[in-house]
């Protein structure tokens, strides 16, 4: 099982995103409907022991970084204990978390003590009314309190703030968020809106591109490109020319980074996805509960990685997506 997870295009996979729940305490417009969301039955969700076993298995095949996602991962009870098990897995060098931050202030101390190394907090607007309009919840204050609590842990630096950009919605938020990247200890990451919403309302016209965002910000505060922190980074790095801070732009739609992708995703119900936009999923939970050994599970995972395509294909105007929404995949 020790051989690296290499696909047919020579990409070696070192990063695993583990979704621990599909449930969430927000209802962001680009992700979920206002009401009526159908949740995965709890009996069909991976248990802590099953997650820990799969993380050990993937670590034995070269996975070194685990990112905990959801849904909103902090709604899962006992998350700190699960993080501790992941962080203590031989071969795992880093465990990170993507969260909306609403429950973070009360949880971060225990998470850091358990071994959490990095945090990304999703905040699409710094204006309370606009935040509430986008998320359908009046929780900006709690999310900002979560970020403030993270700032008290120097080991988590740099903190990253994720902001999904949507044409016709996000324009008023661009400069305030960019200014926060200059004045707060945050790296703000603008993320192009992706076709992963449960209501299936995404169109290409909604995409406020990374190039457009950089032009908007650069007209106020000039930006200069910076070298990526690693070859497989999802976001391009840009520094403010006056040295005041930096930003990242995750342009999955208009500037895909498929050629250097080293990421896999494990859904909350135990499916392996080799691409965020792939409609194919490989069941690991079923075989595991049927008694499959680690060798058999590793063979299933390796076969799935071998089938990984060269890219998501969105450059094709006829491309469509009919797979599961983001909340059921893991961010």
C-alpha atoms as a printed R data frame, in Angstrom:
    type eleno elety resid chain resno       x      y       z
1   ATOM     1    CA   UNK     A     1   0.000  0.000   0.000
2   ATOM     2    CA   UNK     A     2   3.028  2.279   0.272
3   ATOM     3    CA   UNK     A     3   3.196  3.334  -3.390
4   ATOM     4    CA   UNK     A     4   2.064  6.915  -4.104
5   ATOM     5    CA   UNK     A     5  -1.392  7.631  -5.504
6   ATOM     6    CA   UNK     A     6  -0.485  8.520  -9.086
7   ATOM     7    CA   UNK     A     7  -3.084  9.011 -11.805
8   ATOM     8    CA   UNK     A     8  -2.769  8.299 -15.522
9   ATOM     9    CA   UNK     A     9  -1.401 11.783 -16.171
10  ATOM    10    CA   UNK     A    10   1.451 11.509 -13.693
11  ATOM    11    CA   UNK     A    11  -0.125 13.624 -10.937
12  ATOM    12    CA   UNK     A    12   0.764 12.431  -7.445
13  ATOM    13    CA   UNK     A    13  -1.952 12.994  -4.855
14  ATOM    14    CA   UNK     A    14  -0.882 14.332  -1.459
15  ATOM    15    CA   UNK     A    15  -4.009 16.110  -0.196
16  ATOM    16    CA   UNK     A    16  -7.335 14.708   1.018
17  ATOM    17    CA   UNK     A    17 -10.409 16.767   1.830
18  ATOM    18    CA   UNK     A    18 -12.584 14.949   4.345
19  ATOM    19    CA   UNK     A    19 -16.210 16.034   4.665
20  ATOM    20    CA   UNK     A    20 -17.517 15.187   8.129
21  ATOM    21    CA   UNK     A    21 -21.142 16.261   7.549
22  ATOM    22    CA   UNK     A    22 -23.446 17.568   4.851
23  ATOM    23    CA   UNK     A    23 -25.371 19.680   7.373
24  ATOM    24    CA   UNK     A    24 -24.874 23.425   7.744
25  ATOM    25    CA   UNK     A    25 -26.114 26.264   9.942
26  ATOM    26    CA   UNK     A    26 -26.151 28.768   7.031
27  ATOM    27    CA   UNK     A    27 -28.098 28.671   3.769
28  ATOM    28    CA   UNK     A    28 -25.780 30.456   1.329
29  ATOM    29    CA   UNK     A    29 -27.508 31.274  -1.932
30  ATOM    30    CA   UNK     A    30 -24.774 29.763  -4.101
31  ATOM    31    CA   UNK     A    31 -24.884 26.492  -2.144
32  ATOM    32    CA   UNK     A    32 -28.258 25.609  -0.610
33  ATOM    33    CA   UNK     A    33 -31.941 26.392  -1.013
34  ATOM    34    CA   UNK     A    34 -33.596 28.535   1.657
35  ATOM    35    CA   UNK     A    35 -35.445 25.483   2.970
36  ATOM    36    CA   UNK     A    36 -36.283 21.916   2.077
37  ATOM    37    CA   UNK     A    37 -32.712 20.594   1.911
38  ATOM    38    CA   UNK     A    38 -32.642 16.805   2.183
39  ATOM    39    CA   UNK     A    39 -29.872 15.582   4.483
40  ATOM    40    CA   UNK     A    40 -27.948 12.348   4.198
41  ATOM    41    CA   UNK     A    41 -29.389  9.893   6.772
42  ATOM    42    CA   UNK     A    42 -27.141  9.785   9.829
43  ATOM    43    CA   UNK     A    43 -26.753  6.026   9.533
44  ATOM    44    CA   UNK     A    44 -25.165  6.580   6.126
45  ATOM    45    CA   UNK     A    45 -22.513  9.003   7.428
46  ATOM    46    CA   UNK     A    46 -18.980  7.873   8.182
47  ATOM    47    CA   UNK     A    47 -18.363  7.309  11.895
48  ATOM    48    CA   UNK     A    48 -15.289  8.682  13.646
49  ATOM    49    CA   UNK     A    49 -13.689  5.239  13.566
50  ATOM    50    CA   UNK     A    50 -14.393  4.883   9.845
51  ATOM    51    CA   UNK     A    51 -12.941  8.304   9.074
52  ATOM    52    CA   UNK     A    52  -9.870  7.566  11.165
53  ATOM    53    CA   UNK     A    53  -9.394  4.249   9.381
54  ATOM    54    CA   UNK     A    54  -9.665  5.810   5.921
55  ATOM    55    CA   UNK     A    55  -7.279  8.627   6.844
56  ATOM    56    CA   UNK     A    56  -4.746  6.000   7.993
57  ATOM    57    CA   UNK     A    57  -5.270  4.124   4.741
58  ATOM    58    CA   UNK     A    58  -4.731  7.201   2.574
59  ATOM    59    CA   UNK     A    59  -1.735  8.251   4.642
60  ATOM    60    CA   UNK     A    60  -0.177  4.862   3.901
61  ATOM    61    CA   UNK     A    61  -0.526  5.748   0.198
62  ATOM    62    CA   UNK     A    62   1.183  9.118   0.468
63  ATOM    63    CA   UNK     A    63  -1.540 11.519   1.568
64  ATOM    64    CA   UNK     A    64   0.146 14.056   3.862
65  ATOM    65    CA   UNK     A    65  -2.415 16.849   4.236
66  ATOM    66    CA   UNK     A    66  -6.020 16.532   5.405
67  ATOM    67    CA   UNK     A    67  -8.540 19.358   5.198
68  ATOM    68    CA   UNK     A    68 -11.729 18.940   7.269
69  ATOM    69    CA   UNK     A    69 -14.817 20.248   5.468
70  ATOM    70    CA   UNK     A    70 -18.610 19.975   5.397
71  ATOM    71    CA   UNK     A    71 -21.343 21.157   5.146
72  ATOM    72    CA   UNK     A    72 -20.241 23.055   8.205
73  ATOM    73    CA   UNK     A    73 -17.809 20.743  10.005
74  ATOM    74    CA   UNK     A    74 -18.292 22.376  13.416
75  ATOM    75    CA   UNK     A    75 -21.891 21.127  13.627
76  ATOM    76    CA   UNK     A    76 -20.506 17.597  13.960
77  ATOM    77    CA   UNK     A    77 -20.227 16.671  17.665
78  ATOM    78    CA   UNK     A    78 -16.784 15.809  18.972
79  ATOM    79    CA   UNK     A    79 -14.858 17.308  16.069
80  ATOM    80    CA   UNK     A    80 -11.784 18.083  18.188
81  ATOM    81    CA   UNK     A    81 -11.424 14.419  19.084
82  ATOM    82    CA   UNK     A    82 -11.594 13.451  15.425
83  ATOM    83    CA   UNK     A    83  -9.016 16.117  14.522
84  ATOM    84    CA   UNK     A    84  -6.728 14.712  17.221
85  ATOM    85    CA   UNK     A    85  -6.957 11.259  15.658
86  ATOM    86    CA   UNK     A    86  -6.242 12.617  12.192
87  ATOM    87    CA   UNK     A    87  -3.318 14.763  13.355
88  ATOM    88    CA   UNK     A    88  -1.824 11.785  15.185
89  ATOM    89    CA   UNK     A    89  -1.913  9.557  12.115
90  ATOM    90    CA   UNK     A    90   1.583  8.553  10.941
91  ATOM    91    CA   UNK     A    91   2.334 10.329   7.673
92  ATOM    92    CA   UNK     A    92  -0.172 13.156   8.151
93  ATOM    93    CA   UNK     A    93   1.837 16.373   8.338
94  ATOM    94    CA   UNK     A    94  -1.038 18.855   8.515
95  ATOM    95    CA   UNK     A    95  -4.724 18.964   9.407
96  ATOM    96    CA   UNK     A    96  -6.617 22.097   8.382
97  ATOM    97    CA   UNK     A    97 -10.232 23.242   8.536
98  ATOM    98    CA   UNK     A    98 -12.636 25.104   6.269
99  ATOM    99    CA   UNK     A    99 -15.544 26.615   8.225
100 ATOM   100    CA   UNK     A   100 -18.095 29.404   8.062
101 ATOM   101    CA   UNK     A   101 -16.772 30.502  11.449
102 ATOM   102    CA   UNK     A   102 -20.129 30.830  13.206
103 ATOM   103    CA   UNK     A   103 -19.266 28.239  15.870
104 ATOM   104    CA   UNK     A   104 -15.505 28.769  15.763
105 ATOM   105    CA   UNK     A   105 -14.957 31.065  18.755
106 ATOM   106    CA   UNK     A   106 -16.022 28.382  21.231
107 ATOM   107    CA   UNK     A   107 -14.232 25.562  19.409
108 ATOM   108    CA   UNK     A   108 -10.853 26.874  18.268
109 ATOM   109    CA   UNK     A   109  -8.917 26.383  21.526
110 ATOM   110    CA   UNK     A   110  -9.795 22.680  21.658
111 ATOM   111    CA   UNK     A   111  -9.116 22.249  17.930
112 ATOM   112    CA   UNK     A   112  -5.666 23.814  18.180
113 ATOM   113    CA   UNK     A   113  -4.879 21.679  21.227
114 ATOM   114    CA   UNK     A   114  -5.926 18.651  19.160
115 ATOM   115    CA   UNK     A   115  -3.425 19.507  16.436
116 ATOM   116    CA   UNK     A   116  -5.274 21.750  13.979
117 ATOM   117    CA   UNK     A   117  -2.681 23.672  11.951
118 ATOM   118    CA   UNK     A   118  -4.572 26.005   9.602
119 ATOM   119    CA   UNK     A   119  -8.022 27.565   9.233
120 ATOM   120    CA   UNK     A   120  -9.958 29.013   6.304
121 ATOM   121    CA   UNK     A   121 -13.083 30.992   7.245
122 ATOM   122    CA   UNK     A   122 -15.751 31.687   4.624
123 ATOM   123    CA   UNK     A   123 -17.021 35.283   4.773
124 ATOM   124    CA   UNK     A   124 -18.526 36.664   1.576
125 ATOM   125    CA   UNK     A   125 -19.310 40.153   2.863
126 ATOM   126    CA   UNK     A   126 -18.204 42.358   5.754
127 ATOM   127    CA   UNK     A   127 -21.498 44.233   5.692
128 ATOM   128    CA   UNK     A   128 -24.009 42.644   8.116
129 ATOM   129    CA   UNK     A   129 -27.053 43.216   5.899
130 ATOM   130    CA   UNK     A   130 -25.352 41.881   2.795
131 ATOM   131    CA   UNK     A   131 -23.931 38.932   4.721
132 ATOM   132    CA   UNK     A   132 -27.438 38.084   5.930
133 ATOM   133    CA   UNK     A   133 -28.817 38.411   2.393
134 ATOM   134    CA   UNK     A   134 -26.212 36.013   0.990
135 ATOM   135    CA   UNK     A   135 -26.253 33.452   3.816
136 ATOM   136    CA   UNK     A   136 -29.899 33.887   4.880
137 ATOM   137    CA   UNK     A   137 -28.647 34.144   8.465
138 ATOM   138    CA   UNK     A   138 -27.678 37.170  10.605
139 ATOM   139    CA   UNK     A   139 -24.396 35.681  11.813
140 ATOM   140    CA   UNK     A   140 -21.588 37.951  10.599
141 ATOM   141    CA   UNK     A   141 -20.727 38.992  14.153
142 ATOM   142    CA   UNK     A   142 -20.252 35.389  15.222
143 ATOM   143    CA   UNK     A   143 -18.108 34.598  12.181
144 ATOM   144    CA   UNK     A   144 -15.888 37.614  12.860
145 ATOM   145    CA   UNK     A   145 -15.646 36.586  16.512
146 ATOM   146    CA   UNK     A   146 -14.423 33.198  15.307
147 ATOM   147    CA   UNK     A   147 -11.722 34.863  13.236
148 ATOM   148    CA   UNK     A   148 -10.714 37.021  16.207
149 ATOM   149    CA   UNK     A   149 -10.404 33.905  18.343
150 ATOM   150    CA   UNK     A   150  -8.134 32.358  15.714
151 ATOM   151    CA   UNK     A   151  -5.920 35.452  15.755
152 ATOM   152    CA   UNK     A   152  -5.075 34.626  19.355
153 ATOM   153    CA   UNK     A   153  -3.301 31.480  18.112
154 ATOM   154    CA   UNK     A   154  -0.151 32.636  16.278
155 ATOM   155    CA   UNK     A   155   0.470 29.116  15.031
156 ATOM   156    CA   UNK     A   156  -2.594 29.350  12.776
157 ATOM   157    CA   UNK     A   157  -1.165 32.271  10.804
158 ATOM   158    CA   UNK     A   158  -1.735 33.136   8.087
159 ATOM   159    CA   UNK     A   159  -5.503 33.033   8.472
160 ATOM   160    CA   UNK     A   160  -7.359 32.763   5.187
161 ATOM   161    CA   UNK     A   161 -10.766 34.287   4.477
162 ATOM   162    CA   UNK     A   162 -12.708 32.723   1.591
163 ATOM   163    CA   UNK     A   163 -15.152 34.922  -0.317
164 ATOM   164    CA   UNK     A   164 -17.256 33.554  -3.170
165 ATOM   165    CA   UNK     A   165 -17.664 36.138  -5.927
166 ATOM   166    CA   UNK     A   166 -20.912 36.374  -7.912
167 ATOM   167    CA   UNK     A   167 -21.617 38.869 -10.654
168 ATOM   168    CA   UNK     A   168 -24.427 41.216  -9.731
169 ATOM   169    CA   UNK     A   169 -24.051 40.360  -6.053
170 ATOM   170    CA   UNK     A   170 -20.458 40.665  -4.882
171 ATOM   171    CA   UNK     A   171 -19.213 43.862  -6.521
172 ATOM   172    CA   UNK     A   172 -19.869 46.071  -3.446
173 ATOM   173    CA   UNK     A   173 -17.889 43.647  -1.276
174 ATOM   174    CA   UNK     A   174 -14.723 43.435  -3.363
175 ATOM   175    CA   UNK     A   175 -12.904 46.548  -2.168
176 ATOM   176    CA   UNK     A   176 -13.906 46.240   1.507
177 ATOM   177    CA   UNK     A   177 -12.603 42.664   1.565
178 ATOM   178    CA   UNK     A   178  -9.422 43.706  -0.250
179 ATOM   179    CA   UNK     A   179  -8.933 46.478   2.291
180 ATOM   180    CA   UNK     A   180  -9.291 43.898   5.074
181 ATOM   181    CA   UNK     A   181  -6.429 41.953   3.470
182 ATOM   182    CA   UNK     A   182  -4.365 45.114   3.874
183 ATOM   183    CA   UNK     A   183  -5.324 45.934   7.448
184 ATOM   184    CA   UNK     A   184  -6.064 42.587   9.096
185 ATOM   185    CA   UNK     A   185  -3.802 39.533   9.536
186 ATOM   186    CA   UNK     A   186  -5.776 37.734   6.828
187 ATOM   187    CA   UNK     A   187  -5.148 36.491   3.327
188 ATOM   188    CA   UNK     A   188  -8.434 37.129   1.525
189 ATOM   189    CA   UNK     A   189  -9.179 34.553  -1.179
190 ATOM   190    CA   UNK     A   190 -11.763 35.364  -3.819
191 ATOM   191    CA   UNK     A   191 -13.328 32.210  -5.253
192 ATOM   192    CA   UNK     A   192 -15.233 32.157  -8.534
193 ATOM   193    CA   UNK     A   193 -18.779 30.907  -8.026
194 ATOM   194    CA   UNK     A   194 -19.019 27.299  -9.185
195 ATOM   195    CA   UNK     A   195 -21.832 25.131 -10.580
196 ATOM   196    CA   UNK     A   196 -22.298 23.211  -7.340
197 ATOM   197    CA   UNK     A   197 -25.427 24.830  -5.911
198 ATOM   198    CA   UNK     A   198 -28.316 22.648  -4.811
199 ATOM   199    CA   UNK     A   199 -30.986 24.800  -6.543
200 ATOM   200    CA   UNK     A   200 -29.141 24.394  -9.901
201 ATOM   201    CA   UNK     A   201 -29.312 28.132 -10.659
202 ATOM   202    CA   UNK     A   202 -25.649 28.571 -11.703
203 ATOM   203    CA   UNK     A   203 -24.882 30.009 -15.116
204 ATOM   204    CA   UNK     A   204 -21.595 31.208 -16.601
205 ATOM   205    CA   UNK     A   205 -22.949 34.751 -16.500
206 ATOM   206    CA   UNK     A   206 -22.750 34.620 -12.686
207 ATOM   207    CA   UNK     A   207 -18.968 34.134 -12.731
208 ATOM   208    CA   UNK     A   208 -17.107 37.260 -11.644
209 ATOM   209    CA   UNK     A   209 -13.713 36.151 -12.887
210 ATOM   210    CA   UNK     A   210 -10.409 36.298 -11.116
211 ATOM   211    CA   UNK     A   211  -9.124 38.619 -13.816
212 ATOM   212    CA   UNK     A   212 -12.001 41.026 -13.321
213 ATOM   213    CA   UNK     A   213 -11.552 40.964  -9.562
214 ATOM   214    CA   UNK     A   214  -7.838 41.714  -9.844
215 ATOM   215    CA   UNK     A   215  -8.610 44.616 -12.180
216 ATOM   216    CA   UNK     A   216 -11.152 46.051  -9.726
217 ATOM   217    CA   UNK     A   217  -8.747 45.808  -6.809
218 ATOM   218    CA   UNK     A   218  -5.674 46.814  -8.785
219 ATOM   219    CA   UNK     A   219  -7.315 50.054  -9.876
220 ATOM   220    CA   UNK     A   220  -7.417 51.059  -6.199
221 ATOM   221    CA   UNK     A   221  -4.347 49.258  -4.822
222 ATOM   222    CA   UNK     A   222  -1.920 47.941  -7.454
223 ATOM   223    CA   UNK     A   223  -1.196 44.226  -7.248
224 ATOM   224    CA   UNK     A   224   1.885 42.272  -8.276
225 ATOM   225    CA   UNK     A   225   2.022 38.489  -8.794
226 ATOM   226    CA   UNK     A   226   3.749 36.341  -6.188
227 ATOM   227    CA   UNK     A   227   5.182 32.839  -6.444
228 ATOM   228    CA   UNK     A   228   2.855 30.031  -5.344
229 ATOM   229    CA   UNK     A   229   3.487 28.489  -1.940
230 ATOM   230    CA   UNK     A   230   3.385 25.064  -3.625
231 ATOM   231    CA   UNK     A   231   3.072 23.834  -7.203
232 ATOM   232    CA   UNK     A   232  -0.396 22.373  -6.596
233 ATOM   233    CA   UNK     A   233  -1.885 25.513  -4.990
234 ATOM   234    CA   UNK     A   234  -5.485 26.185  -5.988
235 ATOM   235    CA   UNK     A   235  -5.175 29.965  -5.807
236 ATOM   236    CA   UNK     A   236  -2.814 32.348  -7.535
237 ATOM   237    CA   UNK     A   237  -1.011 34.679  -5.093
238 ATOM   238    CA   UNK     A   238  -0.857 38.435  -5.525
239 ATOM   239    CA   UNK     A   239   0.785 40.995  -3.248
240 ATOM   240    CA   UNK     A   240  -0.143 44.612  -2.819
241 ATOM   241    CA   UNK     A   241   2.589 46.611  -4.535
242 ATOM   242    CA   UNK     A   242   3.038 48.788  -1.446
243 ATOM   243    CA   UNK     A   243   3.690 45.730   0.721
244 ATOM   244    CA   UNK     A   244   0.492 45.985   2.754
245 ATOM   245    CA   UNK     A   245  -0.496 42.317   2.425
246 ATOM   246    CA   UNK     A   246  -1.511 39.683  -0.084
247 ATOM   247    CA   UNK     A   247  -4.539 38.043  -1.687
248 ATOM   248    CA   UNK     A   248  -5.359 34.865  -3.548
249 ATOM   249    CA   UNK     A   249  -7.724 34.197  -6.425
250 ATOM   250    CA   UNK     A   250  -9.222 30.754  -6.921
251 ATOM   251    CA   UNK     A   251 -10.446 30.872 -10.506
252 ATOM   252    CA   UNK     A   252 -11.604 27.292 -11.028
253 ATOM   253    CA   UNK     A   253 -13.859 28.262 -13.937
254 ATOM   254    CA   UNK     A   254 -11.753 30.732 -15.935
255 ATOM   255    CA   UNK     A   255  -8.198 29.789 -14.872
256 ATOM   256    CA   UNK     A   256  -8.325 26.040 -14.092
257 ATOM   257    CA   UNK     A   257  -5.404 24.446 -12.268
258 ATOM   258    CA   UNK     A   258  -6.227 20.846 -13.185
259 ATOM   259    CA   UNK     A   259  -2.753 20.074 -14.541
260 ATOM   260    CA   UNK     A   260  -1.209 20.381 -11.059
261 ATOM   261    CA   UNK     A   261  -4.116 19.044  -8.986
262 ATOM   262    CA   UNK     A   262  -3.043 16.775  -6.119
263 ATOM   263    CA   UNK     A   263  -6.390 16.634  -4.291
264 ATOM   264    CA   UNK     A   264  -8.913 13.928  -3.545
265 ATOM   265    CA   UNK     A   265 -12.221 14.254  -1.703
266 ATOM   266    CA   UNK     A   266 -13.903 11.909   0.736
267 ATOM   267    CA   UNK     A   267 -17.592 12.694   1.159
268 ATOM   268    CA   UNK     A   268 -19.433 12.459   4.464
269 ATOM   269    CA   UNK     A   269 -21.119  9.271   3.255
270 ATOM   270    CA   UNK     A   270 -17.852  7.609   2.304
271 ATOM   271    CA   UNK     A   271 -17.551  8.254  -1.419
272 ATOM   272    CA   UNK     A   272 -14.196  9.075  -3.004
273 ATOM   273    CA   UNK     A   273 -14.205 11.866  -5.589
274 ATOM   274    CA   UNK     A   274 -11.122 12.479  -7.683
275 ATOM   275    CA   UNK     A   275 -12.349 15.856  -8.984
276 ATOM   276    CA   UNK     A   276 -14.642 18.426  -7.426
277 ATOM   277    CA   UNK     A   277 -16.712 18.507 -10.617
278 ATOM   278    CA   UNK     A   278 -16.680 14.784 -11.400
279 ATOM   279    CA   UNK     A   279 -20.044 13.083 -11.455
280 ATOM   280    CA   UNK     A   280 -18.429  9.699 -10.810
281 ATOM   281    CA   UNK     A   281 -17.973  8.687  -7.181
282 ATOM   282    CA   UNK     A   282 -16.367  5.545  -5.768
283 ATOM   283    CA   UNK     A   283 -18.000  3.936  -2.743
284 ATOM   284    CA   UNK     A   284 -15.628  3.114   0.107
285 ATOM   285    CA   UNK     A   285 -18.184  2.992   2.923
286 ATOM   286    CA   UNK     A   286 -20.144  0.076   1.472
287 ATOM   287    CA   UNK     A   287 -17.151 -2.242   1.039
288 ATOM   288    CA   UNK     A   288 -15.735 -1.175   4.417
289 ATOM   289    CA   UNK     A   289 -18.975 -2.036   6.239
290 ATOM   290    CA   UNK     A   290 -19.142 -5.295   4.286
291 ATOM   291    CA   UNK     A   291 -15.817 -6.320   5.793
292 ATOM   292    CA   UNK     A   292 -13.255 -5.264   3.185
293 ATOM   293    CA   UNK     A   293  -9.683 -5.233   4.418
294 ATOM   294    CA   UNK     A   294  -7.280 -2.342   3.984
295 ATOM   295    CA   UNK     A   295  -5.679 -3.955   0.929
296 ATOM   296    CA   UNK     A   296  -9.035 -4.241  -0.810
297 ATOM   297    CA   UNK     A   297  -9.995 -0.658   0.052
298 ATOM   298    CA   UNK     A   298  -6.601  0.578  -1.159
299 ATOM   299    CA   UNK     A   299  -7.099 -1.231  -4.467
300 ATOM   300    CA   UNK     A   300 -10.510  0.399  -4.909
301 ATOM   301    CA   UNK     A   301  -9.033  3.839  -4.177
302 ATOM   302    CA   UNK     A   302  -6.096  3.311  -6.530
303 ATOM   303    CA   UNK     A   303  -8.410  2.246  -9.356
304 ATOM   304    CA   UNK     A   304 -10.492  5.406  -8.849
305 ATOM   305    CA   UNK     A   305  -7.408  7.642  -8.943
306 ATOM   306    CA   UNK     A   306  -6.190  5.871 -12.090
307 ATOM   307    CA   UNK     A   307  -9.472  6.830 -13.804
308 ATOM   308    CA   UNK     A   308  -9.109 10.531 -12.956
309 ATOM   309    CA   UNK     A   309  -9.535 12.695 -16.044
310 ATOM   310    CA   UNK     A   310  -7.164 15.408 -17.257
311 ATOM   311    CA   UNK     A   311  -9.457 18.230 -16.147
312 ATOM   312    CA   UNK     A   312 -12.989 19.292 -15.345
313 ATOM   313    CA   UNK     A   313 -13.867 20.251 -18.939
314 ATOM   314    CA   UNK     A   314 -15.588 23.574 -18.218
315 ATOM   315    CA   UNK     A   315 -13.788 25.204 -21.142
316 ATOM   316    CA   UNK     A   316 -16.258 23.383 -23.391
317 ATOM   317    CA   UNK     A   317 -19.320 25.665 -23.829
318 ATOM   318    CA   UNK     A   318 -21.519 22.550 -23.851
319 ATOM   319    CA   UNK     A   319 -20.221 21.380 -20.460
320 ATOM   320    CA   UNK     A   320 -22.872 20.707 -17.822
321 ATOM   321    CA   UNK     A   321 -22.839 19.307 -14.295
322 ATOM   322    CA   UNK     A   322 -25.503 16.981 -12.923
323 ATOM   323    CA   UNK     A   323 -23.706 15.650  -9.856
324 ATOM   324    CA   UNK     A   324 -24.227 16.326  -6.176
325 ATOM   325    CA   UNK     A   325 -24.135 19.860  -4.731
326 ATOM   326    CA   UNK     A   326 -21.166 21.208  -2.784
327 ATOM   327    CA   UNK     A   327 -22.698 20.562   0.635
328 ATOM   328    CA   UNK     A   328 -22.797 16.828  -0.168
329 ATOM   329    CA   UNK     A   329 -19.283 16.792  -1.611
330 ATOM   330    CA   UNK     A   330 -17.194 18.759   0.854
331 ATOM   331    CA   UNK     A   331 -15.711 22.182   0.174
